[in-house]
mmCIF file of C-alpha atoms in Angstrom:
data_model
loop_
_atom_site.group_PDB
_atom_site.id
_atom_site.type_symbol
_atom_site.label_atom_id
_atom_site.label_comp_id
_atom_site.label_asym_id
_atom_site.label_seq_id
_atom_site.Cartn_x
_atom_site.Cartn_y
_atom_site.Cartn_z
ATOM 1 C CA UNK A 1384 96.926 79.445 130.995
ATOM 2 C CA UNK A 1385 97.869 76.110 129.421
ATOM 3 C CA UNK A 1386 97.951 77.391 125.844
ATOM 4 C CA UNK A 1387 98.862 80.479 123.865
ATOM 5 C CA UNK A 1388 97.296 81.772 120.674
ATOM 6 C CA UNK A 1389 100.531 82.917 119.045
ATOM 7 C CA UNK A 1390 104.285 83.202 119.461
ATOM 8 C CA UNK A 1391 106.178 86.161 118.038
ATOM 9 C CA UNK A 1392 109.903 85.917 117.358
ATOM 10 C CA UNK A 1393 112.275 88.268 115.572
ATOM 11 C CA UNK A 1394 111.824 86.274 112.369
ATOM 12 C CA UNK A 1395 108.262 84.970 112.276
ATOM 13 C CA UNK A 1396 104.806 84.753 113.819
ATOM 14 C CA UNK A 1397 103.528 81.281 114.669
ATOM 15 C CA UNK A 1398 99.864 81.127 115.596
ATOM 16 C CA UNK A 1399 96.933 78.828 116.175
ATOM 17 C CA UNK A 1400 93.902 79.378 113.953
ATOM 18 C CA UNK A 1401 91.228 77.318 112.241
ATOM 19 C CA UNK A 1402 92.183 75.783 108.901
ATOM 20 C CA UNK A 1403 90.261 73.717 106.382
ATOM 21 C CA UNK A 1404 91.809 70.212 106.600
ATOM 22 C CA UNK A 1405 90.989 69.440 102.967
ATOM 23 C CA UNK A 1406 92.740 72.558 101.651
ATOM 24 C CA UNK A 1407 95.848 71.731 103.700
ATOM 25 C CA UNK A 1408 95.680 68.134 102.466
ATOM 26 C CA UNK A 1409 95.460 69.300 98.850
ATOM 27 C CA UNK A 1410 98.662 71.316 99.143
ATOM 28 C CA UNK A 1411 100.386 68.336 100.790
ATOM 29 C CA UNK A 1412 99.173 66.255 97.830
ATOM 30 C CA UNK A 1413 100.427 68.794 95.278
ATOM 31 C CA UNK A 1414 103.830 69.133 96.987
ATOM 32 C CA UNK A 1415 104.847 67.077 100.069
ATOM 33 C CA UNK A 1416 105.783 69.408 102.937
ATOM 34 C CA UNK A 1417 103.540 72.305 101.948
ATOM 35 C CA UNK A 1418 100.792 71.053 104.250
ATOM 36 C CA UNK A 1419 103.137 71.347 107.216
ATOM 37 C CA UNK A 1420 104.370 74.729 105.998
ATOM 38 C CA UNK A 1421 100.794 76.076 106.120
ATOM 39 C CA UNK A 1422 100.588 74.786 109.696
ATOM 40 C CA UNK A 1423 103.832 76.671 110.571
ATOM 41 C CA UNK A 1424 105.602 73.403 111.356
ATOM 42 C CA UNK A 1425 108.815 74.501 109.688
ATOM 43 C CA UNK A 1426 111.202 71.705 110.713
ATOM 44 C CA UNK A 1427 108.965 68.920 109.406
ATOM 45 C CA UNK A 1428 108.075 70.956 106.308
ATOM 46 C CA UNK A 1429 111.735 71.553 105.454
ATOM 47 C CA UNK A 1430 112.548 67.826 105.709
ATOM 48 C CA UNK A 1431 109.641 66.795 103.474
ATOM 49 C CA UNK A 1432 110.170 69.543 100.875
ATOM 50 C CA UNK A 1433 113.864 68.796 100.430
ATOM 51 C CA UNK A 1434 113.139 65.062 100.372
ATOM 52 C CA UNK A 1435 110.532 65.631 97.645
ATOM 53 C CA UNK A 1436 113.024 67.613 95.572
ATOM 54 C CA UNK A 1437 115.762 64.986 95.917
ATOM 55 C CA UNK A 1438 113.702 61.827 95.354
ATOM 56 C CA UNK A 1439 111.494 63.327 92.636
ATOM 57 C CA UNK A 1440 114.573 64.442 90.718
ATOM 58 C CA UNK A 1441 116.336 61.097 91.086
ATOM 59 C CA UNK A 1442 113.258 59.095 90.064
ATOM 60 C CA UNK A 1443 112.279 61.581 87.321
ATOM 61 C CA UNK A 1444 108.685 61.516 88.576
ATOM 62 C CA UNK A 1445 107.753 64.873 87.057
ATOM 63 C CA UNK A 1446 108.786 63.699 83.599
ATOM 64 C CA UNK A 1447 106.888 60.447 84.077
ATOM 65 C CA UNK A 1448 103.773 62.414 85.051
ATOM 66 C CA UNK A 1449 104.135 64.649 82.005
ATOM 67 C CA UNK A 1450 104.528 61.749 79.553
ATOM 68 C CA UNK A 1451 101.621 59.870 81.169
ATOM 69 C CA UNK A 1452 99.283 62.882 80.922
ATOM 70 C CA UNK A 1453 100.303 63.332 77.271
ATOM 71 C CA UNK A 1454 99.564 59.661 76.519
ATOM 72 C CA UNK A 1455 103.216 58.676 75.936
ATOM 73 C CA UNK A 1456 103.095 55.685 78.247
ATOM 74 C CA UNK A 1457 106.209 53.985 76.890
ATOM 75 C CA UNK A 1458 108.276 57.148 77.427
ATOM 76 C CA UNK A 1459 106.943 57.333 80.991
ATOM 77 C CA UNK A 1460 108.097 53.761 81.648
ATOM 78 C CA UNK A 1461 111.524 54.444 80.202
ATOM 79 C CA UNK A 1462 112.233 57.699 82.028
ATOM 80 C CA UNK A 1463 111.294 56.666 85.557
ATOM 81 C CA UNK A 1464 113.866 55.083 87.879
ATOM 82 C CA UNK A 1465 112.145 52.318 89.858
ATOM 83 C CA UNK A 1466 114.850 52.190 92.545
ATOM 84 C CA UNK A 1467 114.094 55.722 93.690
ATOM 85 C CA UNK A 1468 110.366 55.615 92.885
ATOM 86 C CA UNK A 1469 109.653 52.915 95.484
ATOM 87 C CA UNK A 1470 111.239 55.109 98.183
ATOM 88 C CA UNK A 1471 109.089 58.059 97.090
ATOM 89 C CA UNK A 1472 105.685 56.423 97.622
ATOM 90 C CA UNK A 1473 105.849 55.972 101.404
ATOM 91 C CA UNK A 1474 107.004 59.529 102.157
ATOM 92 C CA UNK A 1475 104.449 60.986 99.757
ATOM 93 C CA UNK A 1476 101.536 59.200 101.438
ATOM 94 C CA UNK A 1477 102.851 60.123 104.894
ATOM 95 C CA UNK A 1478 102.952 63.829 103.951
ATOM 96 C CA UNK A 1479 99.282 63.722 102.879
ATOM 97 C CA UNK A 1480 98.113 61.756 105.936
ATOM 98 C CA UNK A 1481 100.130 63.854 108.369
ATOM 99 C CA UNK A 1482 98.835 67.156 106.929
ATOM 100 C CA UNK A 1483 95.209 66.141 107.433
ATOM 101 C CA UNK A 1484 95.778 64.635 110.895
ATOM 102 C CA UNK A 1485 97.816 67.610 112.116
ATOM 103 C CA UNK A 1486 95.252 70.139 110.870
ATOM 104 C CA UNK A 1487 92.441 68.422 112.758
ATOM 105 C CA UNK A 1488 94.538 68.265 115.939
ATOM 106 C CA UNK A 1489 95.683 71.903 115.696
ATOM 107 C CA UNK A 1490 92.093 73.061 115.125
ATOM 108 C CA UNK A 1491 91.190 71.416 118.443
ATOM 109 C CA UNK A 1492 94.058 73.205 120.179
ATOM 110 C CA UNK A 1493 92.886 76.509 118.710
ATOM 111 C CA UNK A 1494 89.330 76.030 119.979
ATOM 112 C CA UNK A 1495 90.616 75.271 123.483
ATOM 113 C CA UNK A 1496 92.963 78.296 123.421
ATOM 114 C CA UNK A 1497 90.126 80.513 122.201
ATOM 115 C CA UNK A 1498 87.810 79.339 124.989
ATOM 116 C CA UNK A 1499 90.548 79.988 127.535
ATOM 117 C CA UNK A 1500 91.065 83.479 126.055
ATOM 118 C CA UNK A 1501 94.744 82.550 125.929
ATOM 119 C CA UNK A 1502 97.309 85.375 126.148
ATOM 120 C CA UNK A 1503 99.640 86.511 123.390
ATOM 121 C CA UNK A 1504 102.700 88.712 122.917
ATOM 122 C CA UNK A 1505 102.253 91.842 120.787
ATOM 123 C CA UNK A 1506 105.872 92.952 120.324
ATOM 124 C CA UNK A 1507 109.188 91.122 120.094
ATOM 125 C CA UNK A 1508 112.444 93.056 119.763
ATOM 126 C CA UNK A 1509 115.951 91.724 119.270
ATOM 127 C CA UNK A 1510 119.336 92.552 117.796
ATOM 128 C CA UNK A 1511 118.381 91.412 114.296
ATOM 129 C CA UNK A 1512 114.847 92.691 113.915
ATOM 130 C CA UNK A 1513 111.519 93.460 115.582
ATOM 131 C CA UNK A 1514 108.129 91.844 115.078
ATOM 132 C CA UNK A 1515 104.783 93.242 116.183
ATOM 133 C CA UNK A 1516 101.066 92.703 115.678
ATOM 134 C CA UNK A 1517 99.421 95.111 113.260
ATOM 135 C CA UNK A 1518 96.870 95.028 110.468
ATOM 136 C CA UNK A 1519 97.984 94.554 106.867
ATOM 137 C CA UNK A 1520 96.199 94.267 103.523
ATOM 138 C CA UNK A 1521 95.755 90.642 102.369
ATOM 139 C CA UNK A 1522 95.709 91.655 98.711
ATOM 140 C CA UNK A 1523 99.065 93.419 99.023
ATOM 141 C CA UNK A 1524 100.629 90.198 100.342
ATOM 142 C CA UNK A 1525 99.102 88.297 97.422
ATOM 143 C CA UNK A 1526 100.331 90.836 94.860
ATOM 144 C CA UNK A 1527 103.922 90.804 96.143
ATOM 145 C CA UNK A 1528 103.915 86.984 96.221
ATOM 146 C CA UNK A 1529 102.669 86.851 92.636
ATOM 147 C CA UNK A 1530 105.379 89.308 91.550
ATOM 148 C CA UNK A 1531 108.316 87.588 93.284
ATOM 149 C CA UNK A 1532 107.845 84.438 95.414
ATOM 150 C CA UNK A 1533 108.845 85.249 98.997
ATOM 151 C CA UNK A 1534 108.068 88.978 99.035
ATOM 152 C CA UNK A 1535 104.563 88.398 100.380
ATOM 153 C CA UNK A 1536 106.059 86.563 103.351
ATOM 154 C CA UNK A 1537 108.444 89.433 104.041
ATOM 155 C CA UNK A 1538 105.513 91.894 103.944
ATOM 156 C CA UNK A 1539 103.870 90.036 106.858
ATOM 157 C CA UNK A 1540 107.214 89.400 108.585
ATOM 158 C CA UNK A 1541 107.459 85.659 108.009
ATOM 159 C CA UNK A 1542 111.179 85.950 107.369
ATOM 160 C CA UNK A 1543 111.954 82.232 107.682
ATOM 161 C CA UNK A 1544 109.410 81.254 105.026
ATOM 162 C CA UNK A 1545 110.397 84.205 102.833
ATOM 163 C CA UNK A 1546 114.115 83.398 102.912
ATOM 164 C CA UNK A 1547 113.520 79.713 102.200
ATOM 165 C CA UNK A 1548 111.167 80.388 99.299
ATOM 166 C CA UNK A 1549 113.534 82.950 97.800
ATOM 167 C CA UNK A 1550 116.358 80.424 97.671
ATOM 168 C CA UNK A 1551 114.210 77.436 96.755
ATOM 169 C CA UNK A 1552 112.370 79.017 93.834
ATOM 170 C CA UNK A 1553 115.546 80.703 92.557
ATOM 171 C CA UNK A 1554 117.273 77.310 92.363
ATOM 172 C CA UNK A 1555 114.320 75.726 90.566
ATOM 173 C CA UNK A 1556 114.014 78.612 88.107
ATOM 174 C CA UNK A 1557 117.755 78.387 87.367
ATOM 175 C CA UNK A 1558 117.866 74.625 86.761
ATOM 176 C CA UNK A 1559 114.664 74.704 84.679
ATOM 177 C CA UNK A 1560 116.261 77.290 82.342
ATOM 178 C CA UNK A 1561 113.085 79.332 82.703
ATOM 179 C CA UNK A 1562 114.674 82.766 82.012
ATOM 180 C CA UNK A 1563 116.090 81.567 78.668
ATOM 181 C CA UNK A 1564 112.771 79.937 77.757
ATOM 182 C CA UNK A 1565 110.887 83.163 78.552
ATOM 183 C CA UNK A 1566 113.344 85.101 76.361
ATOM 184 C CA UNK A 1567 112.737 82.867 73.349
ATOM 185 C CA UNK A 1568 108.993 82.850 73.943
ATOM 186 C CA UNK A 1569 108.797 86.665 74.138
ATOM 187 C CA UNK A 1570 110.400 87.053 70.716
ATOM 188 C CA UNK A 1571 108.118 84.416 69.170
ATOM 189 C CA UNK A 1572 110.546 81.473 68.909
ATOM 190 C CA UNK A 1573 108.294 78.921 70.593
ATOM 191 C CA UNK A 1574 110.139 75.806 69.397
ATOM 192 C CA UNK A 1575 113.434 77.181 70.698
ATOM 193 C CA UNK A 1576 111.714 77.977 74.002
ATOM 194 C CA UNK A 1577 110.481 74.378 74.328
ATOM 195 C CA UNK A 1578 113.856 72.899 73.440
ATOM 196 C CA UNK A 1579 115.803 74.859 76.057
ATOM 197 C CA UNK A 1580 113.478 74.275 79.000
ATOM 198 C CA UNK A 1581 113.932 71.417 81.487
ATOM 199 C CA UNK A 1582 110.458 70.064 82.252
ATOM 200 C CA UNK A 1583 111.611 67.958 85.210
ATOM 201 C CA UNK A 1584 112.418 71.192 87.064
ATOM 202 C CA UNK A 1585 109.686 73.380 85.561
ATOM 203 C CA UNK A 1586 106.858 71.158 86.818
ATOM 204 C CA UNK A 1587 107.760 71.993 90.420
ATOM 205 C CA UNK A 1588 106.715 75.606 89.866
ATOM 206 C CA UNK A 1589 102.893 75.373 89.508
ATOM 207 C CA UNK A 1590 102.481 73.903 92.996
ATOM 208 C CA UNK A 1591 105.062 76.242 94.516
ATOM 209 C CA UNK A 1592 103.763 79.428 92.927
ATOM 210 C CA UNK A 1593 100.083 79.067 93.785
ATOM 211 C CA UNK A 1594 100.898 77.807 97.273
ATOM 212 C CA UNK A 1595 103.026 80.864 98.055
ATOM 213 C CA UNK A 1596 100.433 83.467 97.149
ATOM 214 C CA UNK A 1597 97.676 81.469 98.883
ATOM 215 C CA UNK A 1598 99.628 80.993 102.110
ATOM 216 C CA UNK A 1599 100.841 84.599 102.327
ATOM 217 C CA UNK A 1600 97.274 85.824 101.745
ATOM 218 C CA UNK A 1601 95.716 83.576 104.399
ATOM 219 C CA UNK A 1602 98.526 84.331 106.869
ATOM 220 C CA UNK A 1603 97.819 88.059 106.497
ATOM 221 C CA UNK A 1604 94.117 87.489 107.136
ATOM 222 C CA UNK A 1605 94.812 85.444 110.274
ATOM 223 C CA UNK A 1606 97.339 87.944 111.640
ATOM 224 C CA UNK A 1607 94.721 90.691 111.234
ATOM 225 C CA UNK A 1608 92.250 88.610 113.230
ATOM 226 C CA UNK A 1609 94.922 87.950 115.854
ATOM 227 C CA UNK A 1610 95.501 91.701 116.205
ATOM 228 C CA UNK A 1611 91.776 92.274 116.745
ATOM 229 C CA UNK A 1612 91.521 89.553 119.388
ATOM 230 C CA UNK A 1613 94.505 90.885 121.331
ATOM 231 C CA UNK A 1614 93.305 94.477 121.170
ATOM 232 C CA UNK A 1615 89.792 93.509 122.294
ATOM 233 C CA UNK A 1616 91.217 91.654 125.276
ATOM 234 C CA UNK A 1617 93.386 94.660 126.189
ATOM 235 C CA UNK A 1618 90.425 97.054 126.018
ATOM 236 C CA UNK A 1619 88.236 94.773 128.098
ATOM 237 C CA UNK A 1620 90.946 94.455 130.740
ATOM 238 C CA UNK A 1621 91.902 98.135 131.137
ATOM 239 C CA UNK A 1622 88.949 100.184 129.880
ATOM 240 C CA UNK A 1623 85.856 98.261 130.920
ATOM 241 C CA UNK A 1624 85.906 98.347 134.717
ATOM 242 C CA UNK A 1625 82.357 98.572 136.114
ATOM 243 C CA UNK A 1626 83.398 101.620 138.141
ATOM 244 C CA UNK A 1627 84.334 103.384 134.879
ATOM 245 C CA UNK A 1628 80.889 102.938 133.358
ATOM 246 C CA UNK A 1629 79.088 103.976 136.544
ATOM 247 C CA UNK A 1630 81.244 107.094 136.925
ATOM 248 C CA UNK A 1631 80.707 108.099 133.321
ATOM 249 C CA UNK A 1632 76.927 107.902 133.528
ATOM 250 C CA UNK A 1633 76.943 109.770 136.838
ATOM 251 C CA UNK A 1634 78.953 112.527 135.157
ATOM 252 C CA UNK A 1635 75.945 113.361 132.990
ATOM 253 C CA UNK A 1636 74.310 114.800 136.129
ATOM 254 C CA UNK A 1637 77.231 117.164 136.753
ATOM 255 C CA UNK A 1638 76.980 120.338 134.701
ATOM 256 C CA UNK A 1639 80.743 120.905 134.488
ATOM 257 C CA UNK A 1640 81.333 117.403 133.053
ATOM 258 C CA UNK A 1641 80.707 116.306 129.495
ATOM 259 C CA UNK A 1642 80.207 112.890 128.009
ATOM 260 C CA UNK A 1643 81.748 112.045 124.597
ATOM 261 C CA UNK A 1644 81.079 108.930 122.532
ATOM 262 C CA UNK A 1645 83.219 107.912 119.540
ATOM 263 C CA UNK A 1646 83.373 104.869 117.265
ATOM 264 C CA UNK A 1647 86.499 103.316 115.748
ATOM 265 C CA UNK A 1648 87.562 100.409 113.630
ATOM 266 C CA UNK A 1649 90.094 98.108 115.250
ATOM 267 C CA UNK A 1650 93.519 99.436 114.277
ATOM 268 C CA UNK A 1651 96.546 100.743 116.122
ATOM 269 C CA UNK A 1652 95.073 104.253 115.760
ATOM 270 C CA UNK A 1653 92.462 103.328 118.371
ATOM 271 C CA UNK A 1654 95.107 102.756 121.053
ATOM 272 C CA UNK A 1655 96.962 105.884 119.949
ATOM 273 C CA UNK A 1656 93.744 107.882 120.384
ATOM 274 C CA UNK A 1657 93.167 106.544 123.903
ATOM 275 C CA UNK A 1658 96.733 107.238 125.028
ATOM 276 C CA UNK A 1659 96.559 110.742 123.497
ATOM 277 C CA UNK A 1660 93.377 111.425 125.480
ATOM 278 C CA UNK A 1661 95.125 110.252 128.655
ATOM 279 C CA UNK A 1662 97.949 112.715 128.003
ATOM 280 C CA UNK A 1663 95.371 115.502 128.242
ATOM 281 C CA UNK A 1664 94.974 114.585 131.910
ATOM 282 C CA UNK A 1665 91.965 112.268 131.617
ATOM 283 C CA UNK A 1666 92.536 109.165 133.717
ATOM 284 C CA UNK A 1667 91.703 105.543 132.832
ATOM 285 C CA UNK A 1668 88.693 105.475 135.146
ATOM 286 C CA UNK A 1669 87.044 108.133 132.949
ATOM 287 C CA UNK A 1670 87.523 106.144 129.703
ATOM 288 C CA UNK A 1671 85.535 103.077 128.657
ATOM 289 C CA UNK A 1672 86.174 101.117 125.442
ATOM 290 C CA UNK A 1673 83.618 98.544 124.298
ATOM 291 C CA UNK A 1674 84.685 96.176 121.473
ATOM 292 C CA UNK A 1675 81.573 95.098 119.577
ATOM 293 C CA UNK A 1676 80.851 91.436 118.898
ATOM 294 C CA UNK A 1677 80.551 90.959 115.160
ATOM 295 C CA UNK A 1678 77.281 89.554 113.866
ATOM 296 C CA UNK A 1679 77.385 86.013 112.521
ATOM 297 C CA UNK A 1680 76.659 86.226 108.827
ATOM 298 C CA UNK A 1681 77.553 84.578 105.520
ATOM 299 C CA UNK A 1682 81.212 84.917 104.641
ATOM 300 C CA UNK A 1683 82.418 88.073 102.952
ATOM 301 C CA UNK A 1684 83.183 87.824 99.258
ATOM 302 C CA UNK A 1685 86.358 89.893 99.372
ATOM 303 C CA UNK A 1686 88.747 90.051 102.317
ATOM 304 C CA UNK A 1687 90.235 93.398 103.292
ATOM 305 C CA UNK A 1688 92.142 95.005 106.118
ATOM 306 C CA UNK A 1689 88.790 95.711 107.787
ATOM 307 C CA UNK A 1690 86.927 92.410 107.403
ATOM 308 C CA UNK A 1691 88.447 89.020 106.644
ATOM 309 C CA UNK A 1692 87.673 85.383 107.264
ATOM 310 C CA UNK A 1693 90.384 83.736 105.176
ATOM 311 C CA UNK A 1694 88.216 81.180 103.426
ATOM 312 C CA UNK A 1695 86.113 83.406 101.189
ATOM 313 C CA UNK A 1696 87.631 83.535 97.733
ATOM 314 C CA UNK A 1697 91.165 82.166 97.843
ATOM 315 C CA UNK A 1698 90.888 78.482 98.733
ATOM 316 C CA UNK A 1699 89.141 77.178 95.594
ATOM 317 C CA UNK A 1700 90.981 79.685 93.378
ATOM 318 C CA UNK A 1701 94.363 78.413 94.637
ATOM 319 C CA UNK A 1702 93.384 74.763 94.200
ATOM 320 C CA UNK A 1703 92.082 75.193 90.640
ATOM 321 C CA UNK A 1704 94.959 77.542 89.771
ATOM 322 C CA UNK A 1705 97.469 74.849 90.770
ATOM 323 C CA UNK A 1706 95.711 72.114 88.787
ATOM 324 C CA UNK A 1707 95.159 74.189 85.647
ATOM 325 C CA UNK A 1708 98.687 75.631 85.702
ATOM 326 C CA UNK A 1709 100.160 72.136 85.956
ATOM 327 C CA UNK A 1710 97.975 70.844 83.121
ATOM 328 C CA UNK A 1711 98.785 73.896 81.012
ATOM 329 C CA UNK A 1712 102.527 73.331 81.435
ATOM 330 C CA UNK A 1713 102.232 69.600 80.659
ATOM 331 C CA UNK A 1714 100.060 69.837 77.544
ATOM 332 C CA UNK A 1715 101.596 73.141 76.506
ATOM 333 C CA UNK A 1716 104.866 71.314 75.863
ATOM 334 C CA UNK A 1717 103.211 69.734 72.825
ATOM 335 C CA UNK A 1718 101.352 72.843 71.693
ATOM 336 C CA UNK A 1719 102.687 75.728 69.647
ATOM 337 C CA UNK A 1720 102.958 78.355 72.395
ATOM 338 C CA UNK A 1721 104.927 76.104 74.749
ATOM 339 C CA UNK A 1722 104.607 75.187 78.457
ATOM 340 C CA UNK A 1723 105.302 78.647 79.899
ATOM 341 C CA UNK A 1724 102.550 80.549 78.132
ATOM 342 C CA UNK A 1725 100.044 77.723 78.495
ATOM 343 C CA UNK A 1726 101.002 77.362 82.150
ATOM 344 C CA UNK A 1727 100.224 81.048 82.713
ATOM 345 C CA UNK A 1728 96.955 80.698 80.802
ATOM 346 C CA UNK A 1729 96.078 77.654 82.900
ATOM 347 C CA UNK A 1730 96.863 79.440 86.172
ATOM 348 C CA UNK A 1731 94.803 82.511 85.283
ATOM 349 C CA UNK A 1732 91.927 80.352 84.016
ATOM 350 C CA UNK A 1733 91.923 78.212 87.173
ATOM 351 C CA UNK A 1734 92.041 81.203 89.495
ATOM 352 C CA UNK A 1735 89.250 83.001 87.630
ATOM 353 C CA UNK A 1736 87.157 79.831 87.595
ATOM 354 C CA UNK A 1737 87.663 79.398 91.343
ATOM 355 C CA UNK A 1738 86.684 83.018 91.950
ATOM 356 C CA UNK A 1739 83.604 82.677 89.737
ATOM 357 C CA UNK A 1740 82.370 79.525 91.462
ATOM 358 C CA UNK A 1741 82.853 81.012 94.940
ATOM 359 C CA UNK A 1742 81.273 84.289 93.811
ATOM 360 C CA UNK A 1743 78.120 82.473 92.696
ATOM 361 C CA UNK A 1744 77.971 80.438 95.910
ATOM 362 C CA UNK A 1745 78.650 83.270 98.360
ATOM 363 C CA UNK A 1746 76.826 86.105 96.629
ATOM 364 C CA UNK A 1747 73.406 84.492 97.096
ATOM 365 C CA UNK A 1748 73.482 84.942 100.861
ATOM 366 C CA UNK A 1749 75.735 87.954 101.135
ATOM 367 C CA UNK A 1750 74.595 90.468 103.761
ATOM 368 C CA UNK A 1751 76.216 93.214 105.810
ATOM 369 C CA UNK A 1752 77.468 96.723 105.235
ATOM 370 C CA UNK A 1753 80.117 97.432 102.678
ATOM 371 C CA UNK A 1754 83.291 99.275 103.562
ATOM 372 C CA UNK A 1755 84.607 100.268 106.973
ATOM 373 C CA UNK A 1756 82.315 99.560 109.942
ATOM 374 C CA UNK A 1757 82.394 100.534 113.596
ATOM 375 C CA UNK A 1758 84.093 97.885 115.730
ATOM 376 C CA UNK A 1759 84.728 99.692 119.051
ATOM 377 C CA UNK A 1760 82.692 102.274 120.999
ATOM 378 C CA UNK A 1761 84.745 104.628 123.210
ATOM 379 C CA UNK A 1762 83.050 106.671 125.983
ATOM 380 C CA UNK A 1763 84.980 109.506 127.665
ATOM 381 C CA UNK A 1764 84.126 111.691 130.663
ATOM 382 C CA UNK A 1765 85.897 115.054 130.646
ATOM 383 C CA UNK A 1766 85.685 118.644 131.886
ATOM 384 C CA UNK A 1767 83.935 121.083 129.597
ATOM 385 C CA UNK A 1768 87.209 122.973 129.110
ATOM 386 C CA UNK A 1769 88.799 119.872 127.531
ATOM 387 C CA UNK A 1770 85.874 119.049 125.279
ATOM 388 C CA UNK A 1771 87.246 120.600 122.088
ATOM 389 C CA UNK A 1772 90.719 119.096 122.561
ATOM 390 C CA UNK A 1773 89.326 115.607 123.183
ATOM 391 C CA UNK A 1774 87.174 115.791 120.068
ATOM 392 C CA UNK A 1775 90.130 117.004 118.017
ATOM 393 C CA UNK A 1776 92.276 114.111 119.269
ATOM 394 C CA UNK A 1777 89.581 111.577 118.376
ATOM 395 C CA UNK A 1778 89.100 112.950 114.872
ATOM 396 C CA UNK A 1779 92.872 113.170 114.286
ATOM 397 C CA UNK A 1780 93.175 109.449 115.102
ATOM 398 C CA UNK A 1781 90.660 108.336 112.468
ATOM 399 C CA UNK A 1782 87.492 108.114 114.592
ATOM 400 C CA UNK A 1783 84.550 107.047 112.428
ATOM 401 C CA UNK A 1784 82.102 109.188 114.401
ATOM 402 C CA UNK A 1785 82.102 111.460 117.468
ATOM 403 C CA UNK A 1786 79.103 112.698 119.487
ATOM 404 C CA UNK A 1787 78.624 114.805 122.643
ATOM 405 C CA UNK A 1788 76.087 114.035 125.341
ATOM 406 C CA UNK A 1789 74.789 116.986 127.347
#
């Protein structure tokens, strides 16, 4: 094979999957380097992110943006440093252009790898850590990222991104004096809160915060899909030989043999069930596993560990959350409650607005069964004496349904 779907290391999972070029471009626009970070191009992302921090700080671009949005045009002219600003423009435009171009190119590579049914590694062990494919809940990754930036990445074992975001956001929070500002705000001293905060540093946070919970969420969704693809390929390779199916149907004519059918969702419990059945003395040629092709249908409204497409509710919510949080922080500096509280209000309002718009769009054509659905059919040929034990094993490993055939 010329391509691979994914590469697992001790510290991260890098994979090919389809991405919306415009969403990636938006995050590159909101913060240079984030577009490449979504694409798992860490070296280029690190260069652009650190360059953005350095040049933006030297040119005071965040302050100039704030004063411009507030209508204080003279203050914007006075605060900006033209020597550094000219250097900023070229890199900023490159980050946007490169994010879009790279996304289109990587999408092509994914489609070719998918058509080749490219192989992938499922487990990587080393001295420092181990990484393996498994299903995780997208909403758990989002919740941890919202609580503390970086924790969502650690939940899905993207240690490199998690470590970087821990350090990066901690530095920005420290230099913005955000903890002191929150303290004064919580006790009702809004003017004191505004006076202590450093807006040049604070205005980095809206783009960073919404990007982190969006990227950790989408990465969880795509890793779940990667797990399903790898498991389906494994089942087709080892438990779908034509001889297996023929032998199983012939067994129905033998009185001493029984035929059991069970359905499962695609999780690690499915493989545990099959290996447990084999330990009872039933060989591979008496087991057939048939992964079901999923029906093409309108996108699901809410992603879960069972069904996920990655583009349902989070893309527009993240985009509007970033914009509204930034505007809330900028205009909140001149309002009574201050930039922190108005930034939070803006973020929540943008996210809820994004959810509402997508809900109205997607709900019109929503079809399909709610909850857990059957994804794999397992057929087992066994002696009548083993029938009860096989059924018990299947139920113990979370089978969705089990049936005997006489």
